[in-house]
Amino acid sequence: MQFLSDNAAAVHPDIWRAMRDADNSDTPYDTDRLSRELDDAFSALFGREVAAIWVATGTAANCLALSTMVQPHGAVLCHREAHIEMDEGGAPGFFLHGAKLILADGDNAKITPETLRAALDPIRDDVHQVQPHAVSITQASEYGCCYRPGELARLDMEISSRGLRFHMDGARFANAVAFLLRPAAEVAGPVDALSFGCVKNGGMSAEAIVFFDPELADLARFRRKRAGHLQSKGRFMAAQLLAMLDGDLWLHNAAAANAAAAEIGSAAKERLLHPVEANEVFLKCSTAERQALRAQGFGFYDWGMDAARFVAAWDTREEDALALARAIASL
């Protein structure tokens, strides 16, 4: 009974079908028919003109997006628990040619205007200090909590007043939309670029960078090639993304994962470390208790010395979520 990560989930059958259907001769790289449909598909989703390009990984999506916004002498402000800080092996520094990450605080791994100001206000406007060029947030956050549209608007007031760019790591963007029950455009808010997650939500090997400023996309296409991420048979990447959007598969999958996590979270009660708003559950859990859960067949990650993380996915079986909920309740 696997709760290690939504990265470990099966590929959705509709994604496999779309990739098989794409297995025909077409023009290479991103000039094929399917790749050329991405802009229109994502523009329809967000209700405005956007440019969308595919990449293979979330790390590439985040870093290529940020590389269009940040000069090597600049910096990105992010939460100290952000994926680009904790889990991308220094890739931001690599893709951004040495640009720095400035770390901010905030409950539930969410930045607030107050914590943003606390991190940025001490920086002097002179050549002796690294200057911020962009802010990156995660939706849903690293602790599975969602920014509301009002929170995004207040953040943007602070960000735009400083002349900074705004990026959103949306590895679990679908889970945030499914939880908030708001249009995708409202859940993305006023960001300049969104890393739109697919792999964690039933995809095989494709993520999208959605640029709300199409000029940034023009730059990203050159950077994608230079970074070795322009795949020759890009139609298979585009096919996955289009299949995910078709019939709102992305939302159905996310809702299923969220429901499984909510079932698990409902049994945790005072053990919960963060609200369960997406598909992750973080619990206070001793070493002995974690051993007991593993002895019953549950796979999950330790989260420090006295906690555990459980992640539900689109294909989490209801009986497995119920079994884990009962096991947690009996600890």
Tab-separated table of C-alpha atoms in Angstrom:
chain	number	residue	atom	x	y	z
A	1	MET	CA	0.000	0.000	0.000
A	2	GLN	CA	2.018	2.811	-1.468
A	3	PHE	CA	1.924	6.361	-0.061
A	4	LEU	CA	5.535	7.332	-0.782
A	5	SER	CA	4.846	9.826	-3.561
A	6	ASP	CA	2.426	10.655	-6.341
A	7	ASN	CA	5.496	10.360	-8.603
A	8	ALA	CA	5.273	6.605	-8.020
A	9	ALA	CA	1.695	6.335	-9.295
A	10	ALA	CA	0.711	4.511	-12.449
A	11	VAL	CA	0.388	6.321	-15.764
A	12	HIS	CA	-3.277	6.961	-16.517
A	13	PRO	CA	-4.672	4.789	-19.359
A	14	ASP	CA	-5.798	7.888	-21.284
A	15	ILE	CA	-2.207	9.125	-21.285
A	16	TRP	CA	-0.918	5.814	-22.652
A	17	ARG	CA	-3.650	5.918	-25.309
A	18	ALA	CA	-2.719	9.442	-26.354
A	19	MET	CA	0.951	8.489	-26.656
A	20	ARG	CA	0.096	5.459	-28.789
A	21	ASP	CA	-2.092	7.634	-31.007
A	22	ALA	CA	0.823	10.047	-31.401
A	23	ASP	CA	3.082	7.271	-32.681
A	24	ASN	CA	2.916	8.402	-36.281
A	25	SER	CA	5.384	10.255	-38.454
A	26	ASP	CA	5.297	14.008	-37.929
A	27	THR	CA	7.676	16.930	-37.986
A	28	PRO	CA	10.341	16.897	-35.253
A	29	TYR	CA	11.014	18.814	-32.046
A	30	ASP	CA	8.105	21.178	-31.294
A	31	THR	CA	6.884	21.758	-34.836
A	32	ASP	CA	4.466	18.807	-34.856
A	33	ARG	CA	0.697	19.189	-34.885
A	34	LEU	CA	0.208	18.320	-31.202
A	35	SER	CA	2.888	20.684	-29.921
A	36	ARG	CA	1.355	23.482	-31.972
A	37	GLU	CA	-1.992	22.878	-30.241
A	38	LEU	CA	-0.656	23.553	-26.753
A	39	ASP	CA	-0.966	27.340	-26.854
A	40	ASP	CA	-4.646	27.181	-27.788
A	41	ALA	CA	-5.421	24.416	-25.272
A	42	PHE	CA	-3.869	26.261	-22.344
A	43	SER	CA	-5.265	29.604	-23.514
A	44	ALA	CA	-8.740	28.056	-23.355
A	45	LEU	CA	-8.035	26.712	-19.863
A	46	PHE	CA	-6.897	30.070	-18.503
A	47	GLY	CA	-9.269	32.250	-20.496
A	48	ARG	CA	-6.504	34.428	-21.947
A	49	GLU	CA	-3.697	34.210	-24.455
A	50	VAL	CA	-0.773	32.190	-23.116
A	51	ALA	CA	2.203	30.369	-24.571
A	52	ALA	CA	2.907	26.817	-23.376
A	53	ILE	CA	5.973	24.673	-23.940
A	54	TRP	CA	6.698	21.125	-22.823
A	55	VAL	CA	9.660	19.828	-20.839
A	56	ALA	CA	10.376	16.452	-19.290
A	57	THR	CA	10.653	17.294	-15.585
A	58	GLY	CA	9.353	19.658	-12.957
A	59	THR	CA	12.896	20.747	-12.155
A	60	ALA	CA	13.420	21.784	-15.771
A	61	ALA	CA	10.051	23.546	-15.814
A	62	ASN	CA	10.845	25.580	-12.720
A	63	CYS	CA	14.390	26.442	-13.668
A	64	LEU	CA	13.779	27.237	-17.326
A	65	ALA	CA	10.882	29.485	-16.356
A	66	LEU	CA	12.998	31.297	-13.784
A	67	SER	CA	15.931	31.570	-16.192
A	68	THR	CA	13.810	33.891	-18.344
A	69	MET	CA	13.223	36.224	-15.397
A	70	VAL	CA	16.490	36.317	-13.468
A	71	GLN	CA	19.938	37.450	-14.501
A	72	PRO	CA	23.025	35.602	-13.173
A	73	HIS	CA	23.771	38.472	-10.788
A	74	GLY	CA	20.215	38.430	-9.405
A	75	ALA	CA	18.143	36.314	-7.040
A	76	VAL	CA	14.860	34.467	-6.649
A	77	LEU	CA	12.936	34.762	-3.403
A	78	CYS	CA	11.240	31.532	-2.353
A	79	HIS	CA	10.068	29.807	0.810
A	80	ARG	CA	12.842	28.042	2.689
A	81	GLU	CA	10.953	24.747	2.187
A	82	ALA	CA	10.416	25.323	-1.544
A	83	HIS	CA	11.259	22.538	-3.947
A	84	ILE	CA	13.767	24.731	-5.780
A	85	GLU	CA	15.646	25.123	-2.490
A	86	MET	CA	15.279	21.684	-0.895
A	87	ASP	CA	14.849	19.126	-3.678
A	88	GLU	CA	16.375	20.223	-6.966
A	89	GLY	CA	20.042	19.520	-6.298
A	90	GLY	CA	21.255	23.048	-7.027
A	91	ALA	CA	19.535	23.127	-10.425
A	92	PRO	CA	18.377	26.750	-10.039
A	93	GLY	CA	21.979	27.891	-9.653
A	94	PHE	CA	22.966	25.771	-12.654
A	95	PHE	CA	20.191	26.934	-15.007
A	96	LEU	CA	20.380	30.531	-13.776
A	97	HIS	CA	24.192	30.618	-14.070
A	98	GLY	CA	24.820	31.297	-10.405
A	99	ALA	CA	21.797	33.386	-9.436
A	100	LYS	CA	21.025	33.146	-5.735
A	101	LEU	CA	17.965	31.953	-3.807
A	102	ILE	CA	16.731	34.235	-1.018
A	103	LEU	CA	14.765	32.287	1.579
A	104	ALA	CA	11.575	33.504	3.241
A	105	ASP	CA	9.485	32.089	6.070
A	106	GLY	CA	5.760	31.435	6.352
A	107	ASP	CA	3.403	28.947	7.960
A	108	ASN	CA	2.470	25.840	5.977
A	109	ALA	CA	5.307	26.632	3.510
A	110	LYS	CA	3.440	29.678	2.187
A	111	ILE	CA	4.998	33.109	1.754
A	112	THR	CA	3.050	36.135	2.975
A	113	PRO	CA	3.580	39.830	2.196
A	114	GLU	CA	4.985	40.186	5.706
A	115	THR	CA	7.551	37.398	5.353
A	116	LEU	CA	8.443	38.625	1.873
A	117	ARG	CA	9.147	42.100	3.231
A	118	ALA	CA	11.165	40.651	6.106
A	119	ALA	CA	13.448	38.888	3.616
A	120	LEU	CA	13.762	41.682	1.048
A	121	ASP	CA	13.671	44.949	2.986
A	122	PRO	CA	17.170	44.530	4.501
A	123	ILE	CA	18.729	44.262	1.020
A	124	ARG	CA	20.373	47.530	0.038
A	125	ASP	CA	19.912	48.809	-3.499
A	126	ASP	CA	23.579	48.795	-4.470
A	127	VAL	CA	26.052	46.641	-6.364
A	128	HIS	CA	27.486	45.081	-3.231
A	129	GLN	CA	24.350	43.030	-2.543
A	130	VAL	CA	22.486	40.542	-4.720
A	131	GLN	CA	19.247	42.093	-5.940
A	132	PRO	CA	15.963	40.143	-6.164
A	133	HIS	CA	14.560	39.717	-9.668
A	134	ALA	CA	11.692	37.278	-9.091
A	135	VAL	CA	9.536	35.558	-6.496
A	136	SER	CA	8.610	31.873	-6.746
A	137	ILE	CA	5.768	30.270	-4.781
A	138	THR	CA	4.386	26.730	-4.799
A	139	GLN	CA	0.681	25.960	-5.388
A	140	ALA	CA	-0.205	23.717	-3.565
A	141	SER	CA	2.667	24.346	-1.152
A	142	GLU	CA	5.297	21.851	-0.076
A	143	TYR	CA	3.065	21.065	2.903
A	144	GLY	CA	-0.035	20.614	0.764
A	145	CYS	CA	-1.656	23.963	1.548
A	146	CYS	CA	-3.257	26.254	-1.017
A	147	TYR	CA	-2.961	29.959	-1.678
A	148	ARG	CA	-6.395	31.556	-1.987
A	149	PRO	CA	-6.948	34.120	-4.771
A	150	GLY	CA	-6.976	36.920	-2.213
A	151	GLU	CA	-3.619	35.808	-0.857
A	152	LEU	CA	-2.164	35.805	-4.361
A	153	ALA	CA	-3.499	39.304	-4.998
A	154	ARG	CA	-1.944	40.651	-1.802
A	155	LEU	CA	1.360	39.000	-2.631
A	156	ASP	CA	1.274	40.453	-6.128
A	157	MET	CA	0.780	43.964	-4.771
A	158	GLU	CA	4.063	43.600	-2.908
A	159	ILE	CA	5.848	41.850	-5.785
A	160	SER	CA	4.733	44.188	-8.561
A	161	SER	CA	5.445	47.286	-6.485
A	162	ARG	CA	9.074	46.151	-6.385
A	163	GLY	CA	9.220	45.488	-10.125
A	164	LEU	CA	9.765	41.738	-9.637
A	165	ARG	CA	8.592	38.833	-11.773
A	166	PHE	CA	6.226	36.228	-10.293
A	167	HIS	CA	6.600	32.444	-10.824
A	168	MET	CA	4.443	29.594	-9.554
A	169	ASP	CA	5.665	26.028	-9.098
A	170	GLY	CA	2.477	24.139	-9.901
A	171	ALA	CA	3.691	20.565	-9.530
A	172	ARG	CA	0.398	19.978	-7.694
A	173	PHE	CA	-1.525	22.846	-9.272
A	174	ALA	CA	-4.339	20.465	-10.211
A	175	ASN	CA	-4.774	19.474	-6.565
A	176	ALA	CA	-5.051	23.136	-5.586
A	177	VAL	CA	-7.710	23.787	-8.242
A	178	ALA	CA	-9.639	20.689	-7.181
A	179	PHE	CA	-9.553	21.797	-3.538
A	180	LEU	CA	-10.387	25.463	-4.043
A	181	LEU	CA	-13.076	24.777	-6.661
A	182	ARG	CA	-12.139	27.965	-8.447
A	183	PRO	CA	-11.223	28.499	-12.119
A	184	ALA	CA	-7.627	27.744	-13.029
A	185	ALA	CA	-6.993	31.413	-13.801
A	186	GLU	CA	-7.942	32.416	-10.245
A	187	VAL	CA	-5.790	29.693	-8.674
A	188	ALA	CA	-2.812	30.823	-10.777
A	189	GLY	CA	-3.531	34.461	-9.995
A	190	PRO	CA	-1.309	37.182	-11.448
A	191	VAL	CA	1.856	35.109	-12.034
A	192	ASP	CA	4.049	35.599	-15.106
A	193	ALA	CA	4.774	31.884	-15.533
A	194	LEU	CA	3.383	28.638	-14.140
A	195	SER	CA	5.068	25.242	-14.026
A	196	PHE	CA	1.996	23.086	-14.742
A	197	GLY	CA	2.364	19.628	-13.229
A	198	CYS	CA	1.439	16.518	-15.171
A	199	VAL	CA	3.669	13.644	-14.013
A	200	LYS	CA	2.432	13.677	-10.389
A	201	ASN	CA	-1.136	13.644	-11.688
A	202	GLY	CA	-1.036	10.546	-13.887
A	203	GLY	CA	1.353	11.660	-16.622
A	204	MET	CA	4.322	9.705	-17.923
A	205	SER	CA	7.100	12.168	-18.738
A	206	ALA	CA	5.820	15.648	-19.523
A	207	GLU	CA	5.355	18.933	-17.708
A	208	ALA	CA	4.322	22.285	-19.157
A	209	ILE	CA	5.596	25.802	-18.632
A	210	VAL	CA	2.701	28.190	-19.156
A	211	PHE	CA	3.821	31.742	-19.883
A	212	PHE	CA	1.283	34.492	-19.311
A	213	ASP	CA	3.841	36.822	-20.875
A	214	PRO	CA	4.458	35.247	-24.312
A	215	GLU	CA	7.737	37.164	-24.727
A	216	LEU	CA	9.194	35.044	-21.932
A	217	ALA	CA	8.248	31.926	-23.907
A	218	ASP	CA	10.294	33.129	-26.879
A	219	LEU	CA	13.348	33.281	-24.638
A	220	ALA	CA	12.544	29.956	-22.941
A	221	ARG	CA	12.530	28.110	-26.256
A	222	PHE	CA	16.172	29.017	-26.849
A	223	ARG	CA	17.096	28.145	-23.272
A	224	ARG	CA	15.265	24.819	-23.486
A	225	LYS	CA	17.342	23.821	-26.526
A	226	ARG	CA	20.588	24.967	-24.920
A	227	ALA	CA	19.776	22.968	-21.774
A	228	GLY	CA	19.220	19.756	-23.746
A	229	HIS	CA	15.459	19.623	-23.137
A	230	LEU	CA	14.222	20.030	-26.722
A	231	GLN	CA	13.286	16.428	-27.424
A	232	SER	CA	13.239	15.350	-31.051
A	233	LYS	CA	9.903	13.523	-30.772
A	234	GLY	CA	8.150	16.237	-28.844
A	235	ARG	CA	4.747	15.085	-30.014
A	236	PHE	CA	4.785	12.452	-27.255
A	237	MET	CA	5.201	15.200	-24.652
A	238	ALA	CA	2.444	17.310	-26.139
A	239	ALA	CA	0.150	14.288	-26.392
A	240	GLN	CA	0.332	13.735	-22.637
A	241	LEU	CA	-0.485	17.337	-21.812
A	242	LEU	CA	-3.372	17.549	-24.257
A	243	ALA	CA	-4.808	14.276	-22.954
A	244	MET	CA	-4.560	15.598	-19.410
A	245	LEU	CA	-6.607	18.680	-20.332
A	246	ASP	CA	-9.112	16.756	-22.445
A	247	GLY	CA	-12.368	16.241	-20.576
A	248	ASP	CA	-10.799	17.723	-17.423
A	249	LEU	CA	-8.861	14.539	-16.732
A	250	TRP	CA	-6.362	16.649	-14.754
A	251	LEU	CA	-9.111	17.746	-12.356
A	252	HIS	CA	-10.718	14.315	-12.017
A	253	ASN	CA	-7.354	12.765	-11.146
A	254	ALA	CA	-6.530	15.488	-8.641
A	255	ALA	CA	-9.938	15.248	-6.986
A	256	ALA	CA	-9.479	11.502	-6.516
A	257	ALA	CA	-6.074	12.021	-4.908
A	258	ASN	CA	-7.402	14.805	-2.677
A	259	ALA	CA	-10.304	12.650	-1.528
A	260	ALA	CA	-7.975	9.821	-0.526
A	261	ALA	CA	-5.777	12.239	1.423
A	262	ALA	CA	-8.814	13.743	3.153
A	263	GLU	CA	-9.863	10.239	4.252
A	264	ILE	CA	-6.434	9.652	5.775
A	265	GLY	CA	-6.307	13.102	7.335
A	266	SER	CA	-9.704	12.687	8.954
A	267	ALA	CA	-8.271	9.922	11.138
A	268	ALA	CA	-5.191	11.878	12.174
A	269	LYS	CA	-6.916	14.521	14.348
A	270	GLU	CA	-4.389	16.111	16.723
A	271	ARG	CA	-1.509	14.384	14.912
A	272	LEU	CA	-1.880	16.656	11.867
A	273	LEU	CA	1.012	19.044	11.373
A	274	HIS	CA	-0.648	20.974	8.518
A	275	PRO	CA	-4.183	21.276	7.150
A	276	VAL	CA	-5.010	18.667	4.512
A	277	GLU	CA	-5.962	20.722	1.462
A	278	ALA	CA	-4.430	18.760	-1.394
A	279	ASN	CA	-3.088	15.207	-1.564
A	280	GLU	CA	-0.408	15.236	1.170
A	281	VAL	CA	-0.796	14.369	4.845
A	282	PHE	CA	1.875	15.244	7.424
A	283	LEU	CA	1.611	13.602	10.848
A	284	LYS	CA	3.392	13.591	14.147
A	285	CYS	CA	4.550	10.007	14.361
A	286	SER	CA	7.203	8.402	16.571
A	287	THR	CA	9.811	5.942	15.330
A	288	ALA	CA	7.941	3.040	16.917
A	289	GLU	CA	4.652	4.149	15.372
A	290	ARG	CA	6.215	4.445	11.931
A	291	GLN	CA	7.656	0.960	12.299
A	292	ALA	CA	4.207	-0.329	13.241
A	293	LEU	CA	2.644	1.221	10.141
A	294	ARG	CA	5.331	-0.199	7.880
A	295	ALA	CA	4.848	-3.611	9.437
A	296	GLN	CA	1.247	-3.427	8.216
A	297	GLY	CA	2.418	-2.846	4.647
A	298	PHE	CA	2.211	0.936	4.300
A	299	GLY	CA	4.942	2.733	2.350
A	300	PHE	CA	5.689	6.389	3.180
A	301	TYR	CA	8.550	8.766	3.914
A	302	ASP	CA	9.851	9.799	7.309
A	303	TRP	CA	9.662	13.563	7.719
A	304	GLY	CA	12.384	14.351	10.205
A	305	MET	CA	12.748	12.509	13.494
A	306	ASP	CA	9.145	12.587	14.707
A	307	ALA	CA	6.919	12.925	11.670
A	308	ALA	CA	5.790	11.152	8.516
A	309	ARG	CA	4.463	12.197	5.113
A	310	PHE	CA	1.768	10.274	3.253
A	311	VAL	CA	0.947	11.165	-0.358
A	312	ALA	CA	-2.175	9.984	-2.148
A	313	ALA	CA	-2.349	9.737	-5.936
A	314	TRP	CA	-4.970	9.564	-8.659
A	315	ASP	CA	-4.900	5.767	-8.480
A	316	THR	CA	-4.892	5.340	-4.679
A	317	ARG	CA	-7.433	2.640	-3.930
A	318	GLU	CA	-10.223	3.609	-1.562
A	319	GLU	CA	-9.662	0.472	0.482
A	320	ASP	CA	-5.979	1.366	0.941
A	321	ALA	CA	-6.813	4.894	2.116
A	322	LEU	CA	-9.388	3.499	4.534
A	323	ALA	CA	-6.940	0.898	5.822
A	324	LEU	CA	-4.303	3.568	6.460
A	325	ALA	CA	-6.861	5.792	8.167
A	326	ARG	CA	-7.851	2.950	10.492
A	327	ALA	CA	-4.207	2.127	11.214
A	328	ILE	CA	-3.421	5.746	12.098
A	329	ALA	CA	-6.506	6.042	14.286
A	330	SER	CA	-5.419	2.933	16.236
A	331	LEU	CA	-1.888	4.143	17.005
